[in-house]
XYZ file of N, CA and C in Angstrom:
516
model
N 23.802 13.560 -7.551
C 22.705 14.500 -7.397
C 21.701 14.339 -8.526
N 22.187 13.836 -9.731
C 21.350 14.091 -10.941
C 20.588 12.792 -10.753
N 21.174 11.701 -10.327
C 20.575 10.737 -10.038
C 19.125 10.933 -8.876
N 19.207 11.168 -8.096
C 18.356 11.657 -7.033
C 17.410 12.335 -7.427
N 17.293 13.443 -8.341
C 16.586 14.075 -9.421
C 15.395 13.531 -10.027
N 16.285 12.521 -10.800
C 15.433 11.977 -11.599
C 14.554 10.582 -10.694
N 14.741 10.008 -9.626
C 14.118 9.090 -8.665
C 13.076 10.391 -8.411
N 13.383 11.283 -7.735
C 11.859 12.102 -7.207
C 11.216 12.127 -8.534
N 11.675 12.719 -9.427
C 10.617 13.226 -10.372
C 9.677 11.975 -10.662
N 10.426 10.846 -10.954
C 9.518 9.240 -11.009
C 8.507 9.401 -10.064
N 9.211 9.147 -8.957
C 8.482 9.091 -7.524
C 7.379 9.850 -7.488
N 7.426 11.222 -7.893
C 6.233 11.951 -7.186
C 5.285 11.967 -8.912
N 5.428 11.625 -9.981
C 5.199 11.254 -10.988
C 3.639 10.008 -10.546
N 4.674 8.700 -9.886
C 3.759 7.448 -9.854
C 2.929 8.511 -8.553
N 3.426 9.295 -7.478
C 2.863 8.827 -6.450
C 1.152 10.444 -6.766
N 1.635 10.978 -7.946
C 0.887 11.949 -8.302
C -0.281 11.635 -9.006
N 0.134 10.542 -10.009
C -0.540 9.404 -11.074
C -2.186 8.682 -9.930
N -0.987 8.010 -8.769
C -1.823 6.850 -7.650
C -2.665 8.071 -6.831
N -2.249 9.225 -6.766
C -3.548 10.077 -6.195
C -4.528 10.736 -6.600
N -3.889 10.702 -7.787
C -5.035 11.437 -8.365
C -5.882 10.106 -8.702
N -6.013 9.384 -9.205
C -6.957 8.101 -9.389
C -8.038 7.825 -7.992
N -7.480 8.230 -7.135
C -8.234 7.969 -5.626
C -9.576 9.014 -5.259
N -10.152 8.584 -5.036
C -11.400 9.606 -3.980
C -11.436 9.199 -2.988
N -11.754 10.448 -1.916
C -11.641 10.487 -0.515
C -13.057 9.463 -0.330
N -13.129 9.233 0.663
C -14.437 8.333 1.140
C -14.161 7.412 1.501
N -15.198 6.348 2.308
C -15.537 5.264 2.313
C -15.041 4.925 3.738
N -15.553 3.585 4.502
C -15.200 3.669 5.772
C -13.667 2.598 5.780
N -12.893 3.152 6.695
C -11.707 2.657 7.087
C -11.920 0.969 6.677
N -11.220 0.320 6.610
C -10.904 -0.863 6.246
C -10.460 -1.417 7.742
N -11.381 -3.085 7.890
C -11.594 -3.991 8.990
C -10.153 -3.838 9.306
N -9.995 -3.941 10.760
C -8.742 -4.460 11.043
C -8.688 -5.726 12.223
N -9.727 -6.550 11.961
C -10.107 -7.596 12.916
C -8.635 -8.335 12.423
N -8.390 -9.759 12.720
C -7.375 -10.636 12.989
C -8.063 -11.730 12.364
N -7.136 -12.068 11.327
C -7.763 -13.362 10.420
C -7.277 -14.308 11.007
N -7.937 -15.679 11.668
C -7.116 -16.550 12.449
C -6.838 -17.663 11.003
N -5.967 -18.832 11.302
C -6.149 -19.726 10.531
C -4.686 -19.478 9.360
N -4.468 -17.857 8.998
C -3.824 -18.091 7.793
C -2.468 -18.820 7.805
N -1.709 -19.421 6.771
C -0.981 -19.897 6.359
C 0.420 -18.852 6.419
N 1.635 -19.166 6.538
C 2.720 -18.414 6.737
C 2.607 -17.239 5.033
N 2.994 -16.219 5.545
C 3.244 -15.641 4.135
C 3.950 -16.039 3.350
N 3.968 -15.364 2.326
C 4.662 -15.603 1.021
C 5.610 -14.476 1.301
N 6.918 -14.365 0.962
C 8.011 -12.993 0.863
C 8.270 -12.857 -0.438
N 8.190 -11.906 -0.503
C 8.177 -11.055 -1.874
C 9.197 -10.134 -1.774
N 9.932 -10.566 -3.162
C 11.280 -10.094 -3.193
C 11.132 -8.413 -3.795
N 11.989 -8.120 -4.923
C 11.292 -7.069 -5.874
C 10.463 -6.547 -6.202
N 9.563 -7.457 -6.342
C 8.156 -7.648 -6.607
C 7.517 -6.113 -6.331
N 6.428 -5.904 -6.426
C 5.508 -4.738 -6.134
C 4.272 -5.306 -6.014
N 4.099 -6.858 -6.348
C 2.824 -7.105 -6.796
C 3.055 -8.758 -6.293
N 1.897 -9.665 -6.001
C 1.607 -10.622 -5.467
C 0.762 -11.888 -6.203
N 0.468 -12.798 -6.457
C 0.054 -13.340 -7.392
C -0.870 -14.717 -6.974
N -1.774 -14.881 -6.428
C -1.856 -16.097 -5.921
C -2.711 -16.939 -6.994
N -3.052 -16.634 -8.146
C -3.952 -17.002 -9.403
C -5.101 -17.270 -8.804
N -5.520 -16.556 -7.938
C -7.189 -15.661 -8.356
C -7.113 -14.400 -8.344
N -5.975 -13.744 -6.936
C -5.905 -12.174 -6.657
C -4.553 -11.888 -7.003
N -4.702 -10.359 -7.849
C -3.187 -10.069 -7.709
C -3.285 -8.802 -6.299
N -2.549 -8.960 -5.018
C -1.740 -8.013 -4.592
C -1.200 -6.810 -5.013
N -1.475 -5.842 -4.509
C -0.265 -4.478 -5.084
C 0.115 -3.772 -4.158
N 0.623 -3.711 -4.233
C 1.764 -2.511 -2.697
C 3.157 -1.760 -3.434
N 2.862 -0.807 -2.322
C 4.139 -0.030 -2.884
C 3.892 1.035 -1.491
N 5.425 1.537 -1.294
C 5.881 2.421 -0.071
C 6.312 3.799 -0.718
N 6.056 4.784 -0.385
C 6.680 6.076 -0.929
C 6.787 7.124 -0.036
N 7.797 7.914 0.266
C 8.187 9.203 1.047
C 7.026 10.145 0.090
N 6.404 10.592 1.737
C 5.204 11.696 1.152
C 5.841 12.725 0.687
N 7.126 13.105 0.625
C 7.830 14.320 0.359
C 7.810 14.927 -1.061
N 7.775 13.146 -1.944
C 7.779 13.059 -3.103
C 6.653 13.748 -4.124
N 5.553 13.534 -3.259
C 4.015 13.618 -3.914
C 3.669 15.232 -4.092
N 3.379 15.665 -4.937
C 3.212 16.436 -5.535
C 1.975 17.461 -4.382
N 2.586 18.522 -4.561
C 2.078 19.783 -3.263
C 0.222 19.521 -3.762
N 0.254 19.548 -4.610
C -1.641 20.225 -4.556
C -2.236 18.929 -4.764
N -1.851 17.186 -4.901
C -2.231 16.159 -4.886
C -2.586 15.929 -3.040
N -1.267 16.172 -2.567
C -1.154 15.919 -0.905
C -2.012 16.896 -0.300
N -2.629 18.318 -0.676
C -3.343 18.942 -0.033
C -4.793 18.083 0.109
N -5.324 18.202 -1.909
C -6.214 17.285 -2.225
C -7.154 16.305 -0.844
N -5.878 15.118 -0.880
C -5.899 13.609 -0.507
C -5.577 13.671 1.030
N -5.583 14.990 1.628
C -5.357 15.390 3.180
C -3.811 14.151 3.330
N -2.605 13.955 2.597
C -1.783 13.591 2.616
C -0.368 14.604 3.250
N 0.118 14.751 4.222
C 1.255 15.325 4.754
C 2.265 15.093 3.950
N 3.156 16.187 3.601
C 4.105 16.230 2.875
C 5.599 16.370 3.957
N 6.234 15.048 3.931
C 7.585 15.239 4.808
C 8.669 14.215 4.378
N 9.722 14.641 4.457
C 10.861 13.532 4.492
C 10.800 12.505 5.456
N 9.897 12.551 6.320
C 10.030 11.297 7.522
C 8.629 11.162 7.143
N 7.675 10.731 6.428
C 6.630 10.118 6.407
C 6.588 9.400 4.977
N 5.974 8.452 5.350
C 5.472 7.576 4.253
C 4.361 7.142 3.666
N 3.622 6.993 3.130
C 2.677 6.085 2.487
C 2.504 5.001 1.741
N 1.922 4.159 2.789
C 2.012 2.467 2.623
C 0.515 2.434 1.137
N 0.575 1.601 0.196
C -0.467 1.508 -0.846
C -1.027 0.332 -1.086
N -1.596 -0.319 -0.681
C -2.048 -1.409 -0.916
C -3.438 -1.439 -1.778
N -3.892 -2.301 -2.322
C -4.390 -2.621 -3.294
C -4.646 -4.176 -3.743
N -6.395 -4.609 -4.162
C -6.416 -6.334 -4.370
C -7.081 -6.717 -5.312
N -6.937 -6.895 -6.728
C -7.654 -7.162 -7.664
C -7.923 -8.726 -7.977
N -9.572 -8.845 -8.416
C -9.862 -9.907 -8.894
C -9.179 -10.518 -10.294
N -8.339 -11.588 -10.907
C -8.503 -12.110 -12.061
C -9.378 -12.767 -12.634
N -9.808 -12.091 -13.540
C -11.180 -12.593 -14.479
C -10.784 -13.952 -15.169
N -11.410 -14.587 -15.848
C -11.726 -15.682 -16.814
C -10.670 -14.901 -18.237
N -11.156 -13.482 -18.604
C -10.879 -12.837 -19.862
C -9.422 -12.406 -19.558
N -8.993 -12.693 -18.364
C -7.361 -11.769 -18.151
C -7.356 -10.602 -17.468
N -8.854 -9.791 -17.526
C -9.109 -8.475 -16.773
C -9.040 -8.719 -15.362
N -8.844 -7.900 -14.680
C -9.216 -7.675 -13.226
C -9.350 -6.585 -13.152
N -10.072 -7.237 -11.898
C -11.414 -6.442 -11.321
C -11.225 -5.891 -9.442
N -11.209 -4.431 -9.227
C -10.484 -4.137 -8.032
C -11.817 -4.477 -7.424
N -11.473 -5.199 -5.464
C -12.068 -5.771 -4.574
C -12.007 -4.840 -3.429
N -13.231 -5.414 -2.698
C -12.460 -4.695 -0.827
C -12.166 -5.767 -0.466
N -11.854 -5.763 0.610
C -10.493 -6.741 1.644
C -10.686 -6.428 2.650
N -10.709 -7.522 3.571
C -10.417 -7.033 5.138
C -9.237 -7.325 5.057
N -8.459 -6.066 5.423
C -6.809 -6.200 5.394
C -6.640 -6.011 6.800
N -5.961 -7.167 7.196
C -4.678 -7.266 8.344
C -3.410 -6.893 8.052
N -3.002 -5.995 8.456
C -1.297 -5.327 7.978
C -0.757 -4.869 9.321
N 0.395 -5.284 9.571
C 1.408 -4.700 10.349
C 2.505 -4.556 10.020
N 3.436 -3.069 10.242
C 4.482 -2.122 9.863
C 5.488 -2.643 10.862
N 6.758 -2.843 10.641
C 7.598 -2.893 11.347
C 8.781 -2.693 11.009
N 9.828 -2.538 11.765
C 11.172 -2.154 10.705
C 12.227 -3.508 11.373
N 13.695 -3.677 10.906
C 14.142 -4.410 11.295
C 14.529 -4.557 12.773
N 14.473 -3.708 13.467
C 14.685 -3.771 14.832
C 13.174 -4.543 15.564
N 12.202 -4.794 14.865
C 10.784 -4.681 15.525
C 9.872 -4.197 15.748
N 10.431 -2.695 15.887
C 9.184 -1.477 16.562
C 8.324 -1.651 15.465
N 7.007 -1.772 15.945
C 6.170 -1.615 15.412
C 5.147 -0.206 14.864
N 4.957 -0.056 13.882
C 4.300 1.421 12.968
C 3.022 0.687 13.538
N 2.109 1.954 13.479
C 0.503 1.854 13.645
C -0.171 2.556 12.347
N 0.090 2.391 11.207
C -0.332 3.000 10.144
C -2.433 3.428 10.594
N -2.346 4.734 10.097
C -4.040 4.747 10.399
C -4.438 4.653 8.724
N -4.946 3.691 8.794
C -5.576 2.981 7.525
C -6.687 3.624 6.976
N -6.816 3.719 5.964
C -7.976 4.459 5.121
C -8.204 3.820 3.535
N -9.452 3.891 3.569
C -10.283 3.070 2.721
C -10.625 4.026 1.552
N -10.310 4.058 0.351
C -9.937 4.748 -0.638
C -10.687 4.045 -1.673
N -11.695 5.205 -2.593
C -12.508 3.971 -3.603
C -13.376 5.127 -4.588
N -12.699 4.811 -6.083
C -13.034 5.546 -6.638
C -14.296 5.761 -7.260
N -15.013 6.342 -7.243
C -16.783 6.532 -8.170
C -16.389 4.988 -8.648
N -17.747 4.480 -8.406
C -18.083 3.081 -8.943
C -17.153 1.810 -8.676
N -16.429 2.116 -7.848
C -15.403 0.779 -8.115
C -14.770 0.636 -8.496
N -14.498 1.578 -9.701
C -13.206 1.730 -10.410
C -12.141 1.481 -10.367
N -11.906 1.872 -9.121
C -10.037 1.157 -7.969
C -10.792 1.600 -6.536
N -9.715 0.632 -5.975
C -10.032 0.789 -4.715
C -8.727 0.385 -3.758
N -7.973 1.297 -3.094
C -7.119 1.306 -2.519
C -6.742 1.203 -1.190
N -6.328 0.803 -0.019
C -6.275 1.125 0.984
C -4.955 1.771 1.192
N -4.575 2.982 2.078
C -3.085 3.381 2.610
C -3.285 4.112 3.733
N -2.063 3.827 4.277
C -1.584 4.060 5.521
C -0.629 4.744 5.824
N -0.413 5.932 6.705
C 0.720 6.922 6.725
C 1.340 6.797 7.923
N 2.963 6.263 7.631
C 3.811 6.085 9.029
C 5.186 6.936 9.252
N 5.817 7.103 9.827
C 7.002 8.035 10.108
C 8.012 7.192 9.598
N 9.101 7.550 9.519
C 10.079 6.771 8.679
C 11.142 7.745 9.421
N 12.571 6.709 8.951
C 13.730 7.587 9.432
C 15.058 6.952 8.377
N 15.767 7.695 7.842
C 16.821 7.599 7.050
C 17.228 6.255 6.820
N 16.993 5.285 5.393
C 18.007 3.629 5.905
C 16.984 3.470 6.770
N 15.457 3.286 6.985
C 14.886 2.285 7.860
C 14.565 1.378 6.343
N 14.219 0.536 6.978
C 13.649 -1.180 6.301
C 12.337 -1.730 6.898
N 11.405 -1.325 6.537
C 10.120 -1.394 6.746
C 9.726 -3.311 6.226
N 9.091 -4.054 7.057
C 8.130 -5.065 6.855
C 7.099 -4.614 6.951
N 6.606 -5.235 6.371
C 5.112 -5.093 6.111
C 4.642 -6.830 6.188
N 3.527 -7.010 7.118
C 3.251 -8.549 7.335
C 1.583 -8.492 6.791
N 1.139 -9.029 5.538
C -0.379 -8.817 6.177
C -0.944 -9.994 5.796
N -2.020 -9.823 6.107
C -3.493 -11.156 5.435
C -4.459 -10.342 4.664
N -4.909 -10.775 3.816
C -5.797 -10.193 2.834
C -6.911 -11.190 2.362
N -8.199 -10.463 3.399
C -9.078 -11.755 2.592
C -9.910 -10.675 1.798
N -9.599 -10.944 0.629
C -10.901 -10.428 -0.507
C -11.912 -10.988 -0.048
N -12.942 -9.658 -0.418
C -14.988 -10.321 0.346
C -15.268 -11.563 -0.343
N -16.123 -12.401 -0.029
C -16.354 -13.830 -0.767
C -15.952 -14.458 -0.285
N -14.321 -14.496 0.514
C -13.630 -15.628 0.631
C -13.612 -16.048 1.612
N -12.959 -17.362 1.892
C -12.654 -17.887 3.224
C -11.096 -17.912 3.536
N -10.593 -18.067 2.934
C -9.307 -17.987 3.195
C -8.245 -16.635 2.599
N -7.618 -16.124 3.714
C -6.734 -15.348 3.825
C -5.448 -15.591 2.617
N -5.006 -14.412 2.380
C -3.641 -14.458 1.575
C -3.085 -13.836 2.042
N -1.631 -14.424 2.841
C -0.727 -14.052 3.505
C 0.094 -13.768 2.616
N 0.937 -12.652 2.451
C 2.028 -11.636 1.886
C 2.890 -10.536 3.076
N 4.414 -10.976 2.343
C 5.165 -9.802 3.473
C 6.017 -9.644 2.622
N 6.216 -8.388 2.560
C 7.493 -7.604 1.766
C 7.964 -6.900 2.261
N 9.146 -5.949 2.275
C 9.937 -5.051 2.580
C 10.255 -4.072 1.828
N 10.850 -3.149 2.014
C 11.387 -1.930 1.468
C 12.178 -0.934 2.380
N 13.492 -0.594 1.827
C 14.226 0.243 2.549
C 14.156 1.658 1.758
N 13.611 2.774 3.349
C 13.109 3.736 2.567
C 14.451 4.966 3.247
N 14.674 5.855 2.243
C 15.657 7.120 2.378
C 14.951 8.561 2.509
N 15.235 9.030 3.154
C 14.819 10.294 3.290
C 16.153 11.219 3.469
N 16.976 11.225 3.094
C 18.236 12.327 2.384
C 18.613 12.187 1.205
């Protein structure tokens, strides 16, 4: 139990931290079909993606976690069966800095059986550019194992960055 404790308090900690940084706005993020890309990359542990120009960031969290007056805020539902998918695509600079991008993100949710999630995607971007996030809110159920498949072309580019990771999410 004490263990469990201290995971929420983390949990709704980062997921209190990642909302409050966000402003509402901006229009939904493309969900056209990047043809052409290359098989993904699978990403183990990871949270983060690396292709040495963009780093990737993702992360999955039970909305249950997130803190009551953040989730009112961020029109975020607070439940043990919902989730929020976080994605995120920063430029690497010359100096080591990066610099957050938009993306036409291609993403699809699925769990190990197949069924496919329809996350409704939203385009998240703070005064000036500052960060810029996209997430997506899907239902979840006890021990599911969520894929996540996407393409990510940062604006500028021509070519897609394929990334797929997983995460097995608990809700008891």
């Amino acid at each position: 139990m004490h263990i469990f404790d201290s995971r929420k308090l983390i949990f709704t900690s980062l997921g209190a931290c990642l909302l409050f940084l966000m402003a509402c706005g901006g229009p939904a993020p493309s969900t056209e079909t990047i043809s052409g890309a290359p098989p993904a990359r699978e990403v183990s542990q990871n949270k983060s993606f690396d292709n040495g120009n963009y780093v990737i960031n993702f992360n999955i969290i039970n909305t249950e976690l997130l803190d009551p007056e953040i989730s009112r805020k961020y029109d975020v539902t607070r439940s043990k069966n919902r989730a929020l998918v976080n994605i995120s695509v920063q430029k690497k600079n010359q100096d080591g800095s990066k610099t957050p991008v938009t993306a036409v993100l291609n993403a699809n949710v699925s769990n190990l059986t197949g069924q496919l999630k329809k996350p409704d995607w939203r385009k998240i971007e703070e005064a000036g550019g500052a960060a810029i996030y996209y997430i997506g809110l899907i239902r979840i159920a006890n021990g599911e194992t969520l894929v996540i498949d996407m393409n990510v072309l940062p604006d500028g580019e021509n070519d897609p960055i394929p990334v797929r990771f997983q995460q097995r999410m608990f809700t008891d």
